[in-house]
PDB file of C-alpha atoms in Angstrom:
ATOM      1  CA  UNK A   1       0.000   0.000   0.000  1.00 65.00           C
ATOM      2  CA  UNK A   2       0.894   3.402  -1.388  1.00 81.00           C
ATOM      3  CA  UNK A   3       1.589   6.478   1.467  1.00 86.00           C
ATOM      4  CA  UNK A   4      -1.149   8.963   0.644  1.00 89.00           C
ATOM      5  CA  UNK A   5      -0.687  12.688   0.023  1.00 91.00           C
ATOM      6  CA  UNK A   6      -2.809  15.608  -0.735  1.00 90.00           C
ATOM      7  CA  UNK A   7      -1.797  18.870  -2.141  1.00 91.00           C
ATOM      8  CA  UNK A   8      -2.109  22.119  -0.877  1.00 89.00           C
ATOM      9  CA  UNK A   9      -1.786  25.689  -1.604  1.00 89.00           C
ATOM     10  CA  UNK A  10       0.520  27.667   0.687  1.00 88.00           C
ATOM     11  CA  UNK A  11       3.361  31.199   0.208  1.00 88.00           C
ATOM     12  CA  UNK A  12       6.247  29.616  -0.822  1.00 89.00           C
ATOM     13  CA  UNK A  13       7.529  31.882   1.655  1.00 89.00           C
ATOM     14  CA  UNK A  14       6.195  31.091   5.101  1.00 85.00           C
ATOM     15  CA  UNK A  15       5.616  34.666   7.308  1.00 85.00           C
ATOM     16  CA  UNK A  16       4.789  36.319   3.927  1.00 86.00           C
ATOM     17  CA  UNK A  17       1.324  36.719   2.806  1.00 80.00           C
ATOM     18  CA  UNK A  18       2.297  38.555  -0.053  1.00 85.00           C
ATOM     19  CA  UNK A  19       4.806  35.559  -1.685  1.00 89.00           C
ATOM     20  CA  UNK A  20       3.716  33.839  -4.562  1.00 92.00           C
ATOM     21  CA  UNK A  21       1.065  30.826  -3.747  1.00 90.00           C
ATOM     22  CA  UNK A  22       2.378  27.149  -4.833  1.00 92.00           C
ATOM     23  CA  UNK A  23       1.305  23.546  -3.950  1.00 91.00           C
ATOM     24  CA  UNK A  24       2.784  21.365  -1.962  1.00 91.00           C
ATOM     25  CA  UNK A  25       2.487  17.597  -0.865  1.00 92.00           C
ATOM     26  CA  UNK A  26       1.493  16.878   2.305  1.00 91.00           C
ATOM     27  CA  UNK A  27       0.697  13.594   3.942  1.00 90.00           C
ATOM     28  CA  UNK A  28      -2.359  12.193   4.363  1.00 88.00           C
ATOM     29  CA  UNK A  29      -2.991   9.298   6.322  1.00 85.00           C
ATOM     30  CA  UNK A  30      -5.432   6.421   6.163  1.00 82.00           C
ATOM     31  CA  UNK A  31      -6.240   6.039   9.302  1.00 86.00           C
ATOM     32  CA  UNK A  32      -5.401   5.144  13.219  1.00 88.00           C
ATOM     33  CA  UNK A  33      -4.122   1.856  14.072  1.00 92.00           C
ATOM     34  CA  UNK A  34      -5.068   1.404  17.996  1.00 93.00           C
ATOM     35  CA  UNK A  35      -3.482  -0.498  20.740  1.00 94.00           C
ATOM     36  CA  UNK A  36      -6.180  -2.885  20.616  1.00 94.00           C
ATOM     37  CA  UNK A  37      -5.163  -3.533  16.964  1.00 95.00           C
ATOM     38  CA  UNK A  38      -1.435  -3.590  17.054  1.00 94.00           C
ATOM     39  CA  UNK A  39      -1.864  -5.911  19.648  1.00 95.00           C
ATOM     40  CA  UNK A  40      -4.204  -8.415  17.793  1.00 96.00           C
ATOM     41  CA  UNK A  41      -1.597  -7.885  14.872  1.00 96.00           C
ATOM     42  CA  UNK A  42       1.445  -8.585  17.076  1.00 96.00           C
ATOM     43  CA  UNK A  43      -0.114 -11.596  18.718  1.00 96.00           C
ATOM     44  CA  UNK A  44      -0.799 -13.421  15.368  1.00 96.00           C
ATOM     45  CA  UNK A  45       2.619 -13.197  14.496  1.00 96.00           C
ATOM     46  CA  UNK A  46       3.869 -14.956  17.744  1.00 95.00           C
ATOM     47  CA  UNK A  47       3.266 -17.534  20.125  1.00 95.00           C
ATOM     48  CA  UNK A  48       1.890 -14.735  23.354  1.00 95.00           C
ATOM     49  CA  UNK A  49      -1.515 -13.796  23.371  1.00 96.00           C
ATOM     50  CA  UNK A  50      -2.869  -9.962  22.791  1.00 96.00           C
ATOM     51  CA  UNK A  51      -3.055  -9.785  26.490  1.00 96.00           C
ATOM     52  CA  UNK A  52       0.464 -10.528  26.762  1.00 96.00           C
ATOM     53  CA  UNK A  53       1.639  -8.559  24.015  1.00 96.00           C
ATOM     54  CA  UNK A  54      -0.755  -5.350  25.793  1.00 96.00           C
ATOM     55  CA  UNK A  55       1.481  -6.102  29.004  1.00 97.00           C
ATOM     56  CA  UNK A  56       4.696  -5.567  27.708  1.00 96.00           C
ATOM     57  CA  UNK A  57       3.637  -2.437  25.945  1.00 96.00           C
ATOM     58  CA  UNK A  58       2.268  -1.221  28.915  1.00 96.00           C
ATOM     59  CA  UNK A  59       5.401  -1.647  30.750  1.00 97.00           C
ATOM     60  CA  UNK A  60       7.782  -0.806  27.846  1.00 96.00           C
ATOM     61  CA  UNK A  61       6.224   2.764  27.901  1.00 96.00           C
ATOM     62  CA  UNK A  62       6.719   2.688  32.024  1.00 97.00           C
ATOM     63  CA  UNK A  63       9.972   2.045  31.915  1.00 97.00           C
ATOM     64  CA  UNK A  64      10.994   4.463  28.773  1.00 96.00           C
ATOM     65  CA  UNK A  65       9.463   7.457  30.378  1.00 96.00           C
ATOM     66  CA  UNK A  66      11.595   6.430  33.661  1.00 97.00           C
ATOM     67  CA  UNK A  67      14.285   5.936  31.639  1.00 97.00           C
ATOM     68  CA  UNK A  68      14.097   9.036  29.158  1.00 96.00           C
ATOM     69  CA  UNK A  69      13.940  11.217  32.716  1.00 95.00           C
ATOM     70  CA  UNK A  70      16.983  10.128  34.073  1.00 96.00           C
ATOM     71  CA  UNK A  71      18.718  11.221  30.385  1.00 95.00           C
ATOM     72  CA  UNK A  72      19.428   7.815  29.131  1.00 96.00           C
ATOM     73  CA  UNK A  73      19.209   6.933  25.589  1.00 97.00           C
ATOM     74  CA  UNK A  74      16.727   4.133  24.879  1.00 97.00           C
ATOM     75  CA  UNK A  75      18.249   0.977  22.527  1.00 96.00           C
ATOM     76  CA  UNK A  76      15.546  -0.855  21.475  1.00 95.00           C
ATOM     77  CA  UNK A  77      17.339  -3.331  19.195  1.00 93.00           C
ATOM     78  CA  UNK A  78      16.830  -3.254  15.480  1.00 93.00           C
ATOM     79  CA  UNK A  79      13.129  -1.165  16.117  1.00 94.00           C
ATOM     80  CA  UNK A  80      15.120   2.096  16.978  1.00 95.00           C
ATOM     81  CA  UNK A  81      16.059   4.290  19.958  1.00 97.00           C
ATOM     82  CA  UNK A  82      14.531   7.112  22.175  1.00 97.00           C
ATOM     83  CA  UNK A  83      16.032   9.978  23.477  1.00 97.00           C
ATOM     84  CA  UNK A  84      15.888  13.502  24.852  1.00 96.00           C
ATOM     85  CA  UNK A  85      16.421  16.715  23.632  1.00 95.00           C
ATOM     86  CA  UNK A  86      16.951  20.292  24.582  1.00 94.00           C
ATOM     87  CA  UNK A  87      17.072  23.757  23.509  1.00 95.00           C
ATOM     88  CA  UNK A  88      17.051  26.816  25.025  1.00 94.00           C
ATOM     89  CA  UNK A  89      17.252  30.602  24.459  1.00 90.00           C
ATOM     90  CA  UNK A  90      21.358  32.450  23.974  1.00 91.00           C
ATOM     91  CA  UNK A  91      23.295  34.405  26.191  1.00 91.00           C
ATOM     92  CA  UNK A  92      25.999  35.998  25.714  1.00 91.00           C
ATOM     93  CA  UNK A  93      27.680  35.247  28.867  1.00 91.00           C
ATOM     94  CA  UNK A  94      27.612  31.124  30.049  1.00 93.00           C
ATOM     95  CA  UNK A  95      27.023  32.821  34.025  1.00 93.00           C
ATOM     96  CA  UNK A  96      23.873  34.712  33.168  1.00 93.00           C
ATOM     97  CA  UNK A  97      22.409  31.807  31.896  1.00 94.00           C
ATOM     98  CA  UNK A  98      19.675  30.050  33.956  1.00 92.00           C
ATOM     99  CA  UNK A  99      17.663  26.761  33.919  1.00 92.00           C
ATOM    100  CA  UNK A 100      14.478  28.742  33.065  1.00 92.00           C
ATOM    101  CA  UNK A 101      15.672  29.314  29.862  1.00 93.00           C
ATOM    102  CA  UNK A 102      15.391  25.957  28.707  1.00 94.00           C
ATOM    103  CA  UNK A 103      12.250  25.362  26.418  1.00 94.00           C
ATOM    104  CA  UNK A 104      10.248  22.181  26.711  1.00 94.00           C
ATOM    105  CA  UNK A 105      12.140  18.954  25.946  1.00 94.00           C
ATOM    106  CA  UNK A 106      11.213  16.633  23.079  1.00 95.00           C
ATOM    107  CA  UNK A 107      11.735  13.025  22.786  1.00 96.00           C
ATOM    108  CA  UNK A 108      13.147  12.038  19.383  1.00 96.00           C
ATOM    109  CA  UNK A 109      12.613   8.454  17.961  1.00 96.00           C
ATOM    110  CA  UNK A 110      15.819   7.424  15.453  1.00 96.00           C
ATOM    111  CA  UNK A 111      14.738   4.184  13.305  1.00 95.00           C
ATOM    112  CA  UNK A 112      16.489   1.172  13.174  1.00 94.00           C
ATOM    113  CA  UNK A 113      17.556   0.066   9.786  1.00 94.00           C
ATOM    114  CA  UNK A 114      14.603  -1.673   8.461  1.00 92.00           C
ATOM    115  CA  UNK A 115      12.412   1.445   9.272  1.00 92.00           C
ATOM    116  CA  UNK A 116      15.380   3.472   7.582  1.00 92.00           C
ATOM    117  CA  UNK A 117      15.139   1.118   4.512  1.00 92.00           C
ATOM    118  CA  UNK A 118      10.927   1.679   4.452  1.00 91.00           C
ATOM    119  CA  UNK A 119      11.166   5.395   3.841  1.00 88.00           C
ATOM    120  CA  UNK A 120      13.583   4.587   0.754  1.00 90.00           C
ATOM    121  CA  UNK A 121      10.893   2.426  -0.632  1.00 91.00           C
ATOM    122  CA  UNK A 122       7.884   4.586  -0.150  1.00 90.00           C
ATOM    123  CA  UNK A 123       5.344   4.820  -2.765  1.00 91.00           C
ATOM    124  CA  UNK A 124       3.481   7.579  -3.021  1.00 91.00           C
ATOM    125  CA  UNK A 125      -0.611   7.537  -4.243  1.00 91.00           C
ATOM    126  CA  UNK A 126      -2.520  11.012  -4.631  1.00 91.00           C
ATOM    127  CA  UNK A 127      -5.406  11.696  -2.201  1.00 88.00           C
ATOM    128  CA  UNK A 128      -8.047  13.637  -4.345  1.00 85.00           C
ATOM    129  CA  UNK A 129     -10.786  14.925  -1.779  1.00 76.00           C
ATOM    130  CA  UNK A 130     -14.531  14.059  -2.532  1.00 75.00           C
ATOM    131  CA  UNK A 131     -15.319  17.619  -3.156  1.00 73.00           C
ATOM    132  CA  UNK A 132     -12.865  17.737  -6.187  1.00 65.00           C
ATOM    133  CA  UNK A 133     -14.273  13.850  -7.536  1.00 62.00           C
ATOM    134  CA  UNK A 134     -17.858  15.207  -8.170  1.00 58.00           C
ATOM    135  CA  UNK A 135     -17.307  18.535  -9.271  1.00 55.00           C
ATOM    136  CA  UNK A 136     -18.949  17.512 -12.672  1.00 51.00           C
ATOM    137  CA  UNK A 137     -22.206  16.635 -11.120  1.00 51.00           C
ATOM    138  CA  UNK A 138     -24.028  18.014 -13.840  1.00 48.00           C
ATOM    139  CA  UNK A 139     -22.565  16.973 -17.030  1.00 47.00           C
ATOM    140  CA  UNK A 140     -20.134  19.158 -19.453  1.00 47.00           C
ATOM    141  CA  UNK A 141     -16.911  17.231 -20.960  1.00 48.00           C
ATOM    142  CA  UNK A 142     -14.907  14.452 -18.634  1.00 49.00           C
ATOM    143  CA  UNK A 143     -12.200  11.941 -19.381  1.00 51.00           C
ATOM    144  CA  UNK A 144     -14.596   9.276 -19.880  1.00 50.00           C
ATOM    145  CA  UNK A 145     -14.807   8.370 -24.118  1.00 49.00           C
ATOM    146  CA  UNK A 146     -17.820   9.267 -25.516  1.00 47.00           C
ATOM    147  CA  UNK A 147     -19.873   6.660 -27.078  1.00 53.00           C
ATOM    148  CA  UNK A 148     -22.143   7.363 -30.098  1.00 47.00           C
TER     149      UNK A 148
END
């Protein structure tokens, strides 16, 4: 299955209304996998049961929040890791800087190599929304051959 996209119309330069308009591709997913789901999904594929397979989910996210807060990097095998980063605002002098000054942290996910290799394969399929599939409700020339 193809990722979706849809395009849309934006300044090609952000901040400036005035820029000239041009579309872009944006992704457009197909949908929401659930726990539930992945679960079900994971458990047909091994010899544990969707309960089981719930557990260790359950406790895998337990025990990467505790830890991602005491600033370890998370090795998860060949799935990928988890880790934590900063930023904050500059000063000009390191003793006038302050702990408040640090903006919210963000936890970064870095694929392993088969998720690495699945964005080199992507294939892409255009989204076209309903609106745009019956906008010749009412006859007028389509791409359809005419038959006389």
């Amino acid at each position: 299955m193809a990722q979706g996209y849809k395009l849309v119309l934006r300044p090609s330069e952000p901040g400036n209304k005035e820029s000239k308009k041009l579309y872009y591709a944006v992704s457009k997913s197909t949908g929401y996998t659930d726990l539930r789901r992945l679960c079900k999904l994971i458990a047909a594929r091994s010899t544990v049961s969707s309960a089981d397979v719930k557990a260790v989910l359950d406790n895998l996210n337990y025990i990467l929040d505790l830890e991602l807060q005491d600033g370890r990097i998370v090795q998860l095998g060949e799935f990928g890791n988890f880790h934590i980063t900063v930023g904050s605002e500059g000063v000009e002098d390191a003793k006038k800087f302050n702990a408040s000054m640090i903006r919210a942290p963000r936890i970064v996910f870095n694929p392993g190599f088969d998720l690495r290799e699945t964005k080199k394969t992507m294939e892409y399929s255009q989204i076209v929304p309903e609106k745009e599939k019956t906008e010749n409700p009412g006859g007028g020339e389509d791409d359809r051959p005419v038959i006389e």
